[in-house]
C-alpha positions as a printed NumPy array, in Angstrom:
array([[ 18.42 ,  13.595,   0.015],
       [ 17.944,  12.745,  -3.585],
       [ 14.974,  10.178,  -3.393],
       [ 14.015,   8.011,  -6.362],
       [ 10.304,   6.955,  -6.145],
       [  8.41 ,   4.322,  -8.087],
       [  4.646,   4.674,  -8.267],
       [  5.463,   8.446,  -7.585],
       [  2.121,   9.456,  -9.396],
       [ -0.175,   6.862,  -7.763],
       [ -2.539,   7.217,  -4.707],
       [ -0.125,   6.752,  -1.879],
       [  3.119,   7.659,  -4.227],
       [  1.902,  11.266,  -4.894],
       [  1.055,  11.827,  -1.114],
       [  4.643,  10.67 ,  -0.156],
       [  6.351,  12.809,  -3.025],
       [  4.633,  15.696,  -1.389],
       [  5.754,  14.847,   2.097],
       [  9.462,  14.279,   0.493],
       [  9.107,  17.544,  -1.083],
       [  8.002,  19.482,   1.965],
       [ 10.748,  18.164,   3.85 ],
       [ 13.233,  19.617,   1.66 ],
       [ 14.18 ,  16.546,  -0.383],
       [ 14.811,  16.61 ,  -4.165],
       [ 12.421,  13.746,  -5.784],
       [ 12.894,  11.866,  -9.187],
       [  9.911,  10.097,  -9.962],
       [  9.414,   6.998, -12.64 ],
       [  6.547,   7.91 , -15.073],
       [  5.352,   5.618, -17.55 ],
       [  2.815,   7.885, -19.287],
       [  3.031,  11.436, -20.758],
       [  0.127,  12.608, -18.534],
       [  2.097,  11.235, -15.311],
       [  5.146,  12.753, -16.415],
       [  3.674,  16.139, -16.808],
       [  1.841,  16.167, -13.381],
       [  5.08 ,  15.202, -11.51 ],
       [  7.157,  17.782, -13.482],
       [  4.27 ,  20.506, -12.629],
       [  4.863,  19.592,  -8.772],
       [  8.557,  20.101,  -9.184],
       [  9.684,  16.252,  -9.372],
       [ 12.157,  15.461, -11.637],
       [ 11.092,  12.747, -14.225],
       [ 12.563,   9.426, -15.033],
       [ 10.671,   7.774, -18.083],
       [  9.866,   3.946, -17.525],
       [  8.034,   1.228, -16.2  ],
       [  7.956,  -1.415, -13.679],
       [  9.09 ,  -3.98 , -16.149],
       [ 11.79 ,  -1.637, -17.416],
       [ 14.775,  -2.584, -15.291],
       [ 17.322,  -0.334, -16.989],
       [ 15.219,   2.754, -15.724],
       [ 15.051,   1.21 , -12.224],
       [ 18.833,   0.581, -12.341],
       [ 19.41 ,   4.312, -13.434],
       [ 17.101,   5.604, -10.959],
       [ 18.885,   3.873,  -8.077],
       [ 22.215,   4.616,  -8.969],
       [ 21.641,   8.321,  -9.007],
       [ 19.769,   8.304,  -5.872],
       [ 20.393,   8.705,  -1.955],
       [ 17.439,   6.626,  -1.332],
       [ 14.766,   4.703,  -3.261],
       [ 10.98 ,   4.417,  -2.508],
       [  9.484,   1.467,  -4.064],
       [  5.69 ,   1.947,  -4.31 ],
       [  4.668,   0.999,  -7.706],
       [  2.772,  -2.488,  -8.44 ],
       [  1.037,  -3.813, -11.19 ],
       [ -1.898,  -4.637,  -9.259],
       [ -3.116,  -7.541, -11.869],
       [ -5.528,  -9.264,  -9.962],
       [ -6.501, -11.174, -13.062],
       [ -2.982, -12.693, -13.226],
       [ -1.205, -12.388, -10.014],
       [  1.794, -14.185, -11.319],
       [  2.38 , -11.351, -13.807],
       [  2.473,  -8.843, -10.859],
       [  4.537, -11.362,  -8.5  ],
       [  7.31 , -11.511, -11.08 ],
       [  7.342,  -7.785, -11.717],
       [  7.533,  -7.125,  -8.017],
       [ 10.527,  -9.492,  -7.45 ],
       [ 12.488,  -8.424, -10.644],
       [ 11.976,  -4.584,  -9.564],
       [ 13.252,  -5.325,  -5.911],
       [ 16.045,  -7.41 ,  -7.061],
       [ 17.426,  -4.803,  -9.268],
       [ 16.732,  -2.014,  -7.038],
       [ 18.442,  -3.631,  -4.146],
       [ 21.298,  -4.896,  -6.178],
       [ 22.36 ,  -1.362,  -7.166],
       [ 21.913,   0.018,  -3.411],
       [ 24.163,  -3.185,  -2.122],
       [ 27.069,  -1.965,   0.286],
       [ 25.785,   1.574,   0.302],
       [ 23.496,   1.607,   3.606],
       [ 21.18 ,   3.713,   1.498],
       [ 17.685,   3.393,   2.234],
       [ 15.386,   1.214,   0.253],
       [ 11.695,   1.752,   1.281],
       [  9.309,  -0.994,   0.202],
       [  5.474,  -1.145,   0.017],
       [  4.08 ,  -3.949,   1.476],
       [  0.96 ,  -5.367,   3.103],
       [ -0.839,  -6.973,   6.113],
       [ -2.619,  -9.358,   4.299],
       [ -2.487, -13.153,   4.199],
       [ -0.942, -13.923,   7.687],
       [ -4.006, -15.853,   8.756],
       [ -3.289, -15.541,  12.535],
       [ -6.609, -15.205,  14.026],
       [ -5.296, -11.867,  15.615],
       [ -3.928,  -8.477,  14.51 ],
       [ -0.714,  -8.706,  12.799],
       [  2.179,  -7.036,  14.482],
       [  5.481,  -5.482,  13.293],
       [  7.219,  -8.52 ,  15.011],
       [  5.53 , -11.089,  12.806],
       [  7.773, -11.925,   9.644],
       [  6.   , -12.243,   6.367],
       [  5.093, -15.818,   5.401],
       [  5.718, -15.273,   2.034],
       [  8.924, -16.139,   0.223],
       [  9.645, -16.712,  -3.516],
       [  8.351, -16.165,  -6.972],
       [  4.907, -18.186,  -6.319],
       [  3.849, -16.19 ,  -3.3  ],
       [  2.217, -12.919,  -3.084],
       [  4.074, -10.036,  -4.252],
       [  7.007, -12.472,  -5.266],
       [  7.929, -12.496,  -1.638],
       [  9.501,  -9.069,  -2.085],
       [  9.349,  -8.046,   1.606],
       [ 11.444, -10.855,   2.737],
       [ 13.893, -10.517,  -0.122],
       [ 14.07 ,  -6.651,   0.603],
       [ 15.02 ,  -7.589,   4.32 ],
       [ 17.48 , -10.305,   3.325],
       [ 19.443,  -7.552,   1.608],
       [ 19.956,  -5.72 ,   4.983],
       [ 22.932,  -8.064,   5.325],
       [ 24.343,  -6.873,   1.91 ],
       [ 24.411,  -3.167,   2.928],
       [ 21.05 ,  -2.115,   2.268],
       [ 19.177,  -0.097,   4.699],
       [ 15.637,  -1.778,   3.705],
       [ 12.501,  -0.862,   5.566],
       [  9.173,  -2.633,   4.702],
       [  6.128,  -0.187,   5.176],
       [  3.101,  -2.497,   5.497],
       [ -0.015,  -0.524,   4.418],
       [ -3.405,  -1.272,   5.72 ],
       [ -5.764,  -2.781,   2.763],
       [ -7.597,   0.631,   2.636],
       [ -5.468,   3.481,   2.367],
       [ -8.398,   6.011,   2.197],
       [ -9.53 ,   9.497,   1.407],
       [-10.901,  11.868,  -1.225],
       [-10.24 ,  10.655,  -4.644],
       [ -9.336,   7.004,  -3.703],
       [-10.012,   4.536,  -6.451],
       [ -8.684,   1.496,  -4.085],
       [-10.658,  -1.127,  -2.454],
       [-13.37 ,   0.988,  -0.908],
       [-13.987,   2.622,  -4.402],
       [-14.453,  -0.736,  -6.006],
       [-16.862,  -1.965,  -3.186],
       [-18.905,   1.181,  -3.802],
       [-18.92 ,   0.586,  -7.571],
       [-20.081,  -3.09 ,  -6.658],
       [-22.705,  -1.711,  -4.574],
       [-24.048,   0.494,  -7.096],
       [-24.067,  -2.201,  -9.971],
       [-26.079,  -5.051,  -7.432],
       [-28.455,  -2.336,  -5.881],
       [-27.182,  -3.497,  -2.232],
       [-24.248,  -3.487,  -0.46 ],
       [-22.631,  -6.923,   0.324],
       [-20.595,  -8.271,   3.212],
       [-19.321, -11.8  ,   3.451],
       [-20.895, -13.989,   5.957],
       [-21.866, -12.363,   9.296],
       [-19.272,  -9.521,   8.434],
       [-17.343, -10.072,  11.643],
       [-13.668, -10.264,   9.645],
       [-11.993,  -6.709,  10.126],
       [ -9.902,  -4.813,   7.997],
       [ -7.347,  -2.178,   9.283],
       [ -7.355,   1.215,   7.62 ],
       [ -5.081,   4.317,   7.444],
       [ -5.606,   7.826,   5.826],
       [ -3.486,   8.638,   2.931],
       [ -2.002,  11.832,   4.685],
       [ -0.835,   9.582,   7.445],
       [  0.52 ,   6.77 ,   5.213],
       [  2.535,   9.673,   3.416],
       [  4.092,  10.801,   6.79 ],
       [  5.287,   7.26 ,   7.77 ],
       [  6.953,   6.843,   4.367],
       [  9.079,   9.928,   5.177],
       [ 10.027,   8.788,   8.322],
       [ 10.974,   5.471,   6.813],
       [ 13.495,   7.322,   4.266],
       [ 14.75 ,   9.66 ,   6.932],
       [ 15.031,   7.539,  10.252],
       [ 13.858,   3.875,  10.2  ],
       [ 16.634,   1.3  ,  11.32 ],
       [ 17.857,  -0.993,   8.666],
       [ 15.308,  -4.289,   8.804],
       [ 12.459,  -2.299,  10.386],
       [  8.971,  -3.434,   9.555],
       [  6.682,  -0.305,   9.948],
       [  2.656,  -0.699,   9.925],
       [  0.767,   2.127,   8.172],
       [ -2.217,   1.393,  10.324],
       [ -4.533,   3.89 ,  11.998],
       [ -7.358,   1.679,  12.781],
       [ -6.767,  -1.693,  13.821],
       [ -9.591,  -3.493,  12.692],
       [-13.235,  -2.317,  11.347],
       [-15.468,  -5.24 ,  10.757],
       [-16.603,  -5.42 ,   7.007],
       [-20.149,  -5.329,   7.941],
       [-19.488,  -1.984,   9.623],
       [-17.723,  -0.858,   6.098],
       [-20.671,  -2.16 ,   4.237],
       [-23.289,  -0.582,   6.39 ],
       [-21.464,   2.974,   6.034],
       [-21.336,   2.464,   2.031],
       [-25.027,   1.799,   2.426],
       [-25.809,   4.685,   4.229],
       [-23.884,   6.874,   1.644],
       [-25.493,   5.259,  -1.355],
       [-29.202,   4.928,   0.318],
       [-28.796,   1.315,   0.018],
       [-29.556,  -1.788,   1.986],
       [-26.851,  -4.363,   3.283],
       [-27.06 ,  -8.052,   2.746],
       [-25.174, -11.006,   3.911],
       [-23.374, -13.135,   0.982],
       [-22.461, -16.769,   1.371],
       [-18.61 , -16.974,   1.267],
       [-19.162, -19.29 ,  -2.105],
       [-21.115, -16.336,  -3.529],
       [-18.886, -13.391,  -2.574],
       [-17.005, -13.428,  -6.048],
       [-20.317, -13.496,  -7.959],
       [-21.85 , -10.629,  -5.86 ],
       [-18.906,  -8.506,  -5.364],
       [-16.715,  -9.363,  -8.343],
       [-12.749, -10.043,  -7.541],
       [-12.832,  -8.146,  -4.667],
       [-15.289, -10.612,  -2.874],
       [-12.324, -12.997,  -2.131],
       [-10.616, -10.004,  -0.208],
       [-13.604,  -8.663,   1.396],
       [-13.915, -12.265,   2.997],
       [-10.536, -12.067,   4.731],
       [ -9.29 , -10.547,   7.937],
       [ -6.872,  -7.864,   7.3  ],
       [ -6.679,  -6.599,  11.194],
       [ -3.269,  -5.045,  12.184],
       [ -1.574,  -3.186,  15.08 ],
       [  0.645,  -0.486,  15.042],
       [  1.832,   0.086,  18.606],
       [  5.587,  -0.725,  17.62 ],
       [  5.432,   1.555,  14.724],
       [  4.168,   4.529,  16.853],
       [  6.811,   4.199,  19.494],
       [  9.631,   3.919,  16.916],
       [  8.501,   6.81 ,  14.653],
       [  6.658,   8.917,  17.1  ],
       [  3.68 ,   8.438,  14.547],
       [  0.23 ,   9.394,  15.661],
       [ -2.436,   9.387,  12.854],
       [ -4.12 ,  12.647,  12.637],
       [ -6.218,  12.272,   9.468],
       [ -9.955,  11.261,   9.037],
       [-11.044,   7.731,   9.868],
       [-12.659,   5.549,   7.374],
       [-15.894,   6.08 ,   8.734],
       [-15.558,   9.797,   8.487],
       [-14.158,   9.646,   5.058],
       [-17.181,   7.572,   3.934],
       [-19.694,   9.962,   5.999],
       [-18.252,  12.8  ,   4.085],
       [-19.688,  11.803,   0.811],
       [-16.295,  11.801,  -0.953],
       [-16.82 ,   8.04 ,  -2.287],
       [-20.252,   8.936,  -3.467],
       [-19.92 ,  11.705,  -5.949],
       [-19.372,  11.657,  -9.69 ]])
């Protein structure tokens, strides 16, 4: 298949591109910078220049593709409305092009914000709809387009997609700990985060493109829930720093913007995904990645 990938040079996107290329697919990657374009071209990816806000480029990529994988996101944590609007517009544009074709549309989503007091499962519909909700309600929007002839599949990623070279949430926590001289966790640290290694997440993206039924929700989750205190203690061991409990009201002051996220429970199950996809994670656990020292060099 000819697969158009947004976020192709990103953390999950670059691994997914390698999976797709390795399976014999032709990949077209959206690139917003010269560096990203050069990196994609060097790996044998056809480059389409454009940004997430460039809806004409998104249309062009989707029109010429047999499948679309949408992994790009602005991740503007200072102004979520900007990210939400861009995400919703992108999904509306891409799925409009794919309507009536039954071509795959694989959307990056997450397991945050369900607030059930239990692990989120694949059967749980997203509680978010509309522009003012997280990600602009893009998951529900994409799945609604199944009725319009789009093979939409939501891949919900664990909050930490970890591995060597990660610049995501765990790296941000490490940076905050270095700045403060101690590793903070919120309250008693009993809230849990799910996790998945980058290589395992990429394999699930490829399955979604090739085989997942329309309307599927897949959970890229290898570890259902690791307590945030355990995560903090592992970071502390890597940095040689002590761990401290931070009151919920002080989380943002101590940890920065990620404090609000580190106070939440992001646990999720993946039993249904494993049965459907025959997917068994084989990459290192989060604890193993932290113990390897990959997050503490440089």
